[in-house]
Coordinates of N, CA and C in Angstrom, one line a residue:
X1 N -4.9 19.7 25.2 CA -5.6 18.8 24.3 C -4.6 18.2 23.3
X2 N -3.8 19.2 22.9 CA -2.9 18.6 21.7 C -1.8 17.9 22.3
X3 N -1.2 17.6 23.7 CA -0.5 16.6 23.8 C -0.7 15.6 24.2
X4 N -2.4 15.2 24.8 CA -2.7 14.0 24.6 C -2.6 12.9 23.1
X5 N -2.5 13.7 21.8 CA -2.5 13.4 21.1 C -0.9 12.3 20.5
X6 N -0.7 11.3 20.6 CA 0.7 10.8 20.2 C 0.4 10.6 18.8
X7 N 1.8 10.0 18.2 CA 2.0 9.8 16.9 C 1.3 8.7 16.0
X8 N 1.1 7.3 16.9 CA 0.0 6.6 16.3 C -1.0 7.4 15.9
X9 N -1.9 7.8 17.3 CA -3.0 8.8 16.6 C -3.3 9.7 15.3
X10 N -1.9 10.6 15.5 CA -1.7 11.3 14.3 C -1.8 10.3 13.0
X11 N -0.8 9.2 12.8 CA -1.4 8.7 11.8 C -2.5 7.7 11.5
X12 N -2.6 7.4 12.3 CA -4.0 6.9 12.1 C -4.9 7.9 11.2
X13 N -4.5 9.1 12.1 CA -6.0 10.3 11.3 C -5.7 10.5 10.0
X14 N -4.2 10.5 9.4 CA -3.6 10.7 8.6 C -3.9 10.2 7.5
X15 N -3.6 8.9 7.8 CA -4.1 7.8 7.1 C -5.2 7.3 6.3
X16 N -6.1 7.9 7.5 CA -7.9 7.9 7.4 C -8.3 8.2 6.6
X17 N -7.7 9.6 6.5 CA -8.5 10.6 5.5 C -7.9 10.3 4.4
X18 N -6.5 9.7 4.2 CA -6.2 9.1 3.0 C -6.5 8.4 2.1
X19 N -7.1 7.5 2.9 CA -7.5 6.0 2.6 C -9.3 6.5 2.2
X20 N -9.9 7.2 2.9 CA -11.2 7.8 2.5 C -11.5 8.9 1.3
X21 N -10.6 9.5 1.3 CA -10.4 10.5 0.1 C -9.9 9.6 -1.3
X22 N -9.5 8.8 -1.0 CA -8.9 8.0 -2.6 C -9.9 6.6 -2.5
X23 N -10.5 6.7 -1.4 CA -11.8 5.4 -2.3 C -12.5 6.1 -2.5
X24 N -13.4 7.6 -2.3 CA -14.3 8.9 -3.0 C -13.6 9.2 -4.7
X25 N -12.4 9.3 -5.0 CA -11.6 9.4 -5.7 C -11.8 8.1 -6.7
X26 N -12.0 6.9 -6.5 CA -12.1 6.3 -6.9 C -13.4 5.8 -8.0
X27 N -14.1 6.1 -7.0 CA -15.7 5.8 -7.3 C -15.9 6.7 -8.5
X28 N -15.5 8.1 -7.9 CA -16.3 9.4 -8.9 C -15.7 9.6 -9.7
X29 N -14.2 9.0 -9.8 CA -13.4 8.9 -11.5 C -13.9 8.5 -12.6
X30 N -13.5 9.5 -13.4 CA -13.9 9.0 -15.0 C -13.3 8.1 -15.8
X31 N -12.1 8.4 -15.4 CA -10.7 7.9 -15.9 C -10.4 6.6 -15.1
X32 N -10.2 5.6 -15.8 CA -9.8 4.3 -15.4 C -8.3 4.0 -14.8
X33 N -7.7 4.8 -15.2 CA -6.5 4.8 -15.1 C -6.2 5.5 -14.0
X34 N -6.1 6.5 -13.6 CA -6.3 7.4 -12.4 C -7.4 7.3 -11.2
X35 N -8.3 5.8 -11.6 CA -8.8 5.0 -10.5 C -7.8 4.4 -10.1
X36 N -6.8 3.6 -11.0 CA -6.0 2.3 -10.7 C -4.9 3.2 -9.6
X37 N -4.0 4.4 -10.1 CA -3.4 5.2 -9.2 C -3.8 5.0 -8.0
X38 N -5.3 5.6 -7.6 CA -5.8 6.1 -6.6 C -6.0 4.8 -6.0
X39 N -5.8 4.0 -6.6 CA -6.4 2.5 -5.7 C -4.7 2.1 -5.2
X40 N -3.7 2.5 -5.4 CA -2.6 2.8 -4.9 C -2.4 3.5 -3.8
X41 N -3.2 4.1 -3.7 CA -2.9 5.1 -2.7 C -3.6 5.1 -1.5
X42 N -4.8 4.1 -1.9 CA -5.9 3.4 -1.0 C -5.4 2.2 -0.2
X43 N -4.7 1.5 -0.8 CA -3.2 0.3 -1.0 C -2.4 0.3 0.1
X44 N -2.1 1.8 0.2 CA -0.7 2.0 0.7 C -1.5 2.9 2.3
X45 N -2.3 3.1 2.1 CA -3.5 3.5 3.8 C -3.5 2.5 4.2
X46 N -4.7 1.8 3.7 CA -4.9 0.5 4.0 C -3.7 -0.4 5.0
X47 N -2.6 -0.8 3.7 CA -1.7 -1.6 4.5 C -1.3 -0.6 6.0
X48 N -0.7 0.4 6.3 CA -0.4 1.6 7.0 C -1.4 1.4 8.2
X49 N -2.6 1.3 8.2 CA -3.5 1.6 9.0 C -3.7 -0.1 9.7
X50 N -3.6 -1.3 8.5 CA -3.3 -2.6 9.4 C -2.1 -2.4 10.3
X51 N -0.7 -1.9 9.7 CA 0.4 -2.3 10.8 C -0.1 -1.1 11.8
X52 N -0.7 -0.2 11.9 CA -0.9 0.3 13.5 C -1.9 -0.2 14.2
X53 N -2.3 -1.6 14.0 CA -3.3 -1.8 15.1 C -2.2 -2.7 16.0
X54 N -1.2 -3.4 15.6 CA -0.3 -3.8 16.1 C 0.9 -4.5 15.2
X55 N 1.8 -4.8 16.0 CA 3.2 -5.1 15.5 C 3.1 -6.4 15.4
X56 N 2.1 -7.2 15.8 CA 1.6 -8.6 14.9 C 0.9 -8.8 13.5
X57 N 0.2 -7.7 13.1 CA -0.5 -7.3 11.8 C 0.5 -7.0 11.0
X58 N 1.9 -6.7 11.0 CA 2.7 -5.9 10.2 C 3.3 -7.1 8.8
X59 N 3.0 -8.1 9.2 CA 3.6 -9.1 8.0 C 1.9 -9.0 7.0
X60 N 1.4 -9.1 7.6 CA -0.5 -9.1 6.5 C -0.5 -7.7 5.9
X61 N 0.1 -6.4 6.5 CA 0.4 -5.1 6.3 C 1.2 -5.5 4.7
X62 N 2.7 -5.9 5.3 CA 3.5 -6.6 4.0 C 3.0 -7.2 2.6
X63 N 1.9 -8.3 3.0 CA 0.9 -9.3 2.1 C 0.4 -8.1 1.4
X64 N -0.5 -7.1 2.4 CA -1.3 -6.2 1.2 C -0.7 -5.7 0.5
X65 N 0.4 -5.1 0.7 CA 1.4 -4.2 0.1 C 1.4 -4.8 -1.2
X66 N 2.6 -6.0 -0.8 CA 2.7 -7.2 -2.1 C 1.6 -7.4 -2.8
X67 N 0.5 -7.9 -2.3 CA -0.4 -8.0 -3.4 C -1.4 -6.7 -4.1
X68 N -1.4 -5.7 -3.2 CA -3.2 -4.8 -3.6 C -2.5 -3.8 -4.4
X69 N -1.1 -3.7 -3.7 CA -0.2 -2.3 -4.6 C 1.0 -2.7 -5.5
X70 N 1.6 -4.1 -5.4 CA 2.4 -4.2 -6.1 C 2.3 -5.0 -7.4
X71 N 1.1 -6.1 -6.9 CA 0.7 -6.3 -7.9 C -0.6 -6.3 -8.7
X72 N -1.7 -6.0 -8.1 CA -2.9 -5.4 -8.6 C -2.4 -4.1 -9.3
X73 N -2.2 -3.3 -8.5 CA -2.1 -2.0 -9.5 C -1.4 -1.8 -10.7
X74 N -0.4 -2.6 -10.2 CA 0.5 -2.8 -11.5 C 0.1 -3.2 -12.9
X75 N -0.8 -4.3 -12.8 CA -1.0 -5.0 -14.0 C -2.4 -4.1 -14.1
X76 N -3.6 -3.6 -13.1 CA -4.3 -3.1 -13.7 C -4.1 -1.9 -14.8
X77 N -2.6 -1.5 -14.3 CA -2.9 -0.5 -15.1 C -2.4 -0.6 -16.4
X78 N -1.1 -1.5 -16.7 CA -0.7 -1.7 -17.6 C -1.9 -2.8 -18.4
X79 N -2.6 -3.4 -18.0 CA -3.4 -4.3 -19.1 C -4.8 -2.8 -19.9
X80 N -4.8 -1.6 -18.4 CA -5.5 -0.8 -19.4 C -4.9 -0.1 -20.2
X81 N -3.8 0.7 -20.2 CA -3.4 1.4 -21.3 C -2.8 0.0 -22.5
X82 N -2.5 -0.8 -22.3 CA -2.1 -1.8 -23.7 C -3.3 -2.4 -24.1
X83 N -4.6 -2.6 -23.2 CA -5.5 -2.7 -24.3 C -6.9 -2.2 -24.4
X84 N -6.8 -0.7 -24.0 CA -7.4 -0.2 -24.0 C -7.4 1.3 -24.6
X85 N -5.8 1.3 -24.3 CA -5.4 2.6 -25.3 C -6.1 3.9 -25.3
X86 N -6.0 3.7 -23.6 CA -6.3 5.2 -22.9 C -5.2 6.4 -23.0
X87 N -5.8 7.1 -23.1 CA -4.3 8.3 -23.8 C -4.7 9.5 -22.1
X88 N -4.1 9.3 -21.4 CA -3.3 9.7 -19.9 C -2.8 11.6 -20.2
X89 N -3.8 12.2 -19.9 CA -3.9 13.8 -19.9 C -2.9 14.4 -18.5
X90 N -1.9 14.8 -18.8 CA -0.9 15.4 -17.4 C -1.7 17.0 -17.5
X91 N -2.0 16.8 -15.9 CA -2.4 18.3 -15.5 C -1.3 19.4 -14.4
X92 N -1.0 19.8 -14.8 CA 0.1 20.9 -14.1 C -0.7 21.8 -13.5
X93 N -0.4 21.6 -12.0 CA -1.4 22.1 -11.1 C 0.0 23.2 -10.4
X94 N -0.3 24.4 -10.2 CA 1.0 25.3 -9.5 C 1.4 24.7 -8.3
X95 N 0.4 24.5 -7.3 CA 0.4 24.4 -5.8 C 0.9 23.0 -5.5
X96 N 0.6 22.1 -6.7 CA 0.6 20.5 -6.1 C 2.4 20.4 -5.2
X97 N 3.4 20.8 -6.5 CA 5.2 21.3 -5.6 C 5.1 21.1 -4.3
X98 N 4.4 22.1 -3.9 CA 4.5 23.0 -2.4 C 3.8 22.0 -1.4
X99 N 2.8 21.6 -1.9 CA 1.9 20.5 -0.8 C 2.7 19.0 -1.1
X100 N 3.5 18.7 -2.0 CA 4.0 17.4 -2.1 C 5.0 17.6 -1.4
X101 N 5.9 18.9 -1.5 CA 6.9 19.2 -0.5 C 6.8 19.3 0.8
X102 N 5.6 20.3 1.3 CA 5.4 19.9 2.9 C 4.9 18.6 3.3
X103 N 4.2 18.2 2.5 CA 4.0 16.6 3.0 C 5.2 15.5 3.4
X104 N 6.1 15.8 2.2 CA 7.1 15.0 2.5 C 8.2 15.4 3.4
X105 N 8.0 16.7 3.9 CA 9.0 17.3 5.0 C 8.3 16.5 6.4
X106 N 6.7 16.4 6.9 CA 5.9 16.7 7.8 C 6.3 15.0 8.1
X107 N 6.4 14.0 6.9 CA 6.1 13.1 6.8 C 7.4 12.7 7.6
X108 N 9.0 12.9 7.5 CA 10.3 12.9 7.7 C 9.9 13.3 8.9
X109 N 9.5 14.2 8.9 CA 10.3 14.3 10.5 C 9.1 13.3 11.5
X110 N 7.8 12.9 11.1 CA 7.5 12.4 12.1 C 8.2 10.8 12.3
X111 N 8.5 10.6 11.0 CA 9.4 9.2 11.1 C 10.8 9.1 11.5
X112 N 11.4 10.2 11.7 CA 12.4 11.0 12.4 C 12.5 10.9 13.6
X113 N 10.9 11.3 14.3 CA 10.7 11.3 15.5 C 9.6 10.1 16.2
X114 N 9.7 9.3 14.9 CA 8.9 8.2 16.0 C 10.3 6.8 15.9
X115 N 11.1 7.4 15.1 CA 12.5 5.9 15.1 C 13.2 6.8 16.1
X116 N 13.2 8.1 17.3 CA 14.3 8.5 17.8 C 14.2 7.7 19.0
X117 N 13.5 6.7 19.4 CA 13.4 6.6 20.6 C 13.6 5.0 20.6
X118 N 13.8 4.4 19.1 CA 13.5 3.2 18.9 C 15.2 2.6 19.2
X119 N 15.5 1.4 20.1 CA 16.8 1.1 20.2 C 16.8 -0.3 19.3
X120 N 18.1 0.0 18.7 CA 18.6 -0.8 18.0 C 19.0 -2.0 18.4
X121 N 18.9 -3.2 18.1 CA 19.0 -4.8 18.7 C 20.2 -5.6 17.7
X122 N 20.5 -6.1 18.1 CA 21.3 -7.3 17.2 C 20.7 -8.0 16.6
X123 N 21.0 -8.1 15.1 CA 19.9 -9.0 14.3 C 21.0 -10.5 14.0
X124 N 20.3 -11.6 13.8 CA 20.4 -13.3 14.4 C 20.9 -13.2 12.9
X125 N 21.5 -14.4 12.8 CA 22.0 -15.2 11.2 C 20.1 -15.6 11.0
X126 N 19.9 -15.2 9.7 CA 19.1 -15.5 9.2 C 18.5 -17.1 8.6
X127 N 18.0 -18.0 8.5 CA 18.0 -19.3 7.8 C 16.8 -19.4 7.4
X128 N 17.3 -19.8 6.2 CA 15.7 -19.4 4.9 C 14.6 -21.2 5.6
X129 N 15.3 -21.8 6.1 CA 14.6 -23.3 6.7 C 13.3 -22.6 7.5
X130 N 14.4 -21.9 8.8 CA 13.9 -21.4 9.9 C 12.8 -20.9 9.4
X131 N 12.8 -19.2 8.2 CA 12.0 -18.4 8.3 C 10.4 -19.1 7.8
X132 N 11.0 -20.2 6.9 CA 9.7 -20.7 6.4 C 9.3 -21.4 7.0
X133 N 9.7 -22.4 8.3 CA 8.6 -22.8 9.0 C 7.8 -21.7 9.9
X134 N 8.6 -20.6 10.4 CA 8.2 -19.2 11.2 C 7.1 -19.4 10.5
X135 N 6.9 -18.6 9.5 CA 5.8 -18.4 7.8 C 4.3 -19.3 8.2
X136 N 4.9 -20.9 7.6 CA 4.3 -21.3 7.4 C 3.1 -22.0 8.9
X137 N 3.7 -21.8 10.2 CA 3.2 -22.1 11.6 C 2.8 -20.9 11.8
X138 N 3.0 -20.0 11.6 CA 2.3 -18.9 12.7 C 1.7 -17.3 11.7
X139 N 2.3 -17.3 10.4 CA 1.2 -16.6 9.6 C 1.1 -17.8 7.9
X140 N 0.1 -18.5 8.5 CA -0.6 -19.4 7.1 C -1.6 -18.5 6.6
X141 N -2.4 -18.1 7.6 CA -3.6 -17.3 6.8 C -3.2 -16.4 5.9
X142 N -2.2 -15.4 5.9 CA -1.7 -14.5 4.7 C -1.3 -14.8 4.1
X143 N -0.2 -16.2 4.0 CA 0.4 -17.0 2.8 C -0.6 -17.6 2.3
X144 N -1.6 -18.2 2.7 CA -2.5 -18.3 1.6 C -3.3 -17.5 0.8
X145 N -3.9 -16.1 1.6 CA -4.2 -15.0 0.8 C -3.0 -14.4 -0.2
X146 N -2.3 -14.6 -0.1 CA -1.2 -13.9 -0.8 C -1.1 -14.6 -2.0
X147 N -1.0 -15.7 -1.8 CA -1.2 -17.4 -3.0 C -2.8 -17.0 -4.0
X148 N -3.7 -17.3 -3.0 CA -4.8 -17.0 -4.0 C -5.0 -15.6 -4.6
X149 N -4.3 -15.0 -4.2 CA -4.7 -13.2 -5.1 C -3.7 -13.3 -5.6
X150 N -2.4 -14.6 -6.1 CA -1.4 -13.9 -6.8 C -1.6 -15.1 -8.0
X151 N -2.4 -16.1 -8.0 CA -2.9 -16.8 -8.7 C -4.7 -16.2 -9.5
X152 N -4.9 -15.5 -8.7 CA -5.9 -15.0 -9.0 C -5.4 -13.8 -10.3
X153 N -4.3 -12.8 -9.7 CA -3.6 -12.1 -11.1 C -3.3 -12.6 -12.4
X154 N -2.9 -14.0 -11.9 CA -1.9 -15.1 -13.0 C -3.3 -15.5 -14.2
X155 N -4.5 -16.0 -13.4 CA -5.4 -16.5 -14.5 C -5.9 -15.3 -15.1
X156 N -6.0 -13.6 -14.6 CA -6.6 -12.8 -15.4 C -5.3 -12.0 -16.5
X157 N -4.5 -12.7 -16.1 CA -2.9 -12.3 -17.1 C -3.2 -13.1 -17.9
X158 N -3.3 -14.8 -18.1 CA -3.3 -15.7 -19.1 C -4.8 -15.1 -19.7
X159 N -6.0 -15.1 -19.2 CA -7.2 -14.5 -20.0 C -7.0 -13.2 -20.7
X160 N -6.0 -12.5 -20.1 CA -5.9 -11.1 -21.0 C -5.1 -11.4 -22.2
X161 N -4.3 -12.1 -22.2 CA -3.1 -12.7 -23.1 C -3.5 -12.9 -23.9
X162 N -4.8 -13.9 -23.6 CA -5.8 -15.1 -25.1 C -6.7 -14.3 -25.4
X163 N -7.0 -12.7 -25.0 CA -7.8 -12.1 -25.5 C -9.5 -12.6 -25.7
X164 N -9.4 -13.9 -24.3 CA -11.1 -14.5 -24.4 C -12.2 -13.9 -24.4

């Protein structure tokens, strides 16, 4: 049973429970700020779970990254602690060490062992001409999402600014 199971699989499941546990996490938080976290972490599933449907999803994988984690979360959080002047309680948990440590052991080696098989190619001279027609012909749909959620940040930065 268990070596039917390959490493997509595994993370997929991995992921799942990730990505479902930190939007439960989300909801039932009290704390605004430790929503915005967890919406990081929901962020980083999410993108994770698009690049394994395939290796054509992996630039929109990039887009969410860029926009849901690098810049949503970002400003969400800093526009709430600067104007909201939430005061951020650290809880020292014993166990958390030990589970952040196996995770990030469990985590290496499956990435360990899903690049051991991956052969390495020669990479082309790059030309910033080239990549943007690439871009712009064959993924427009996420450069425009990417545009509107990063203009969409811009007018709630300028509204936070003017204090409307």
């Amino acid at each position: 049973m268990f070596q039917s199971l390959n490493l997509c699989l595994i993370l997929f499941l991995f992921f799942s429970i990730i990505s479902i546990s930190s939007a439960i996490f989300i909801v039932s938080s009290k704390n605004l700020f430790y929503a915005a976290i967890s919406l990081a972490f929901l962020g980083v599933s999410i993108a994770v779970l698009i690049a394994l449907i395939s290796f054509q999803y992996s630039l929109y994988s990039v887009f969410h990254l860029l926009l849901y984690v690098g810049a949503t979360v970002v400003f969400l959080s800093i526009s709430l602690v600067m104007f909201k002047g939430l005061e951020v309680r650290q809880i020292n948990i014993a166990w958390a060490p030990i589970v952040a440590g196996v995770s990030a052991v469990l985590i290496f080696i499956a990435v360990v062992l899903s690049l051991s098989g991956v052969q390495v190619s020669q990479v082309g001279e790059i030309n910033l001409q080239t990549l943007s027609s690439i871009i712009l012909e064959k993924y427009w749909f996420p450069a425009v999402v990417l545009v509107v959620g990063l203009l969409t940040t811009l007018i709630e930065a300028i509204t936070l600014a003017r204090r409307d």
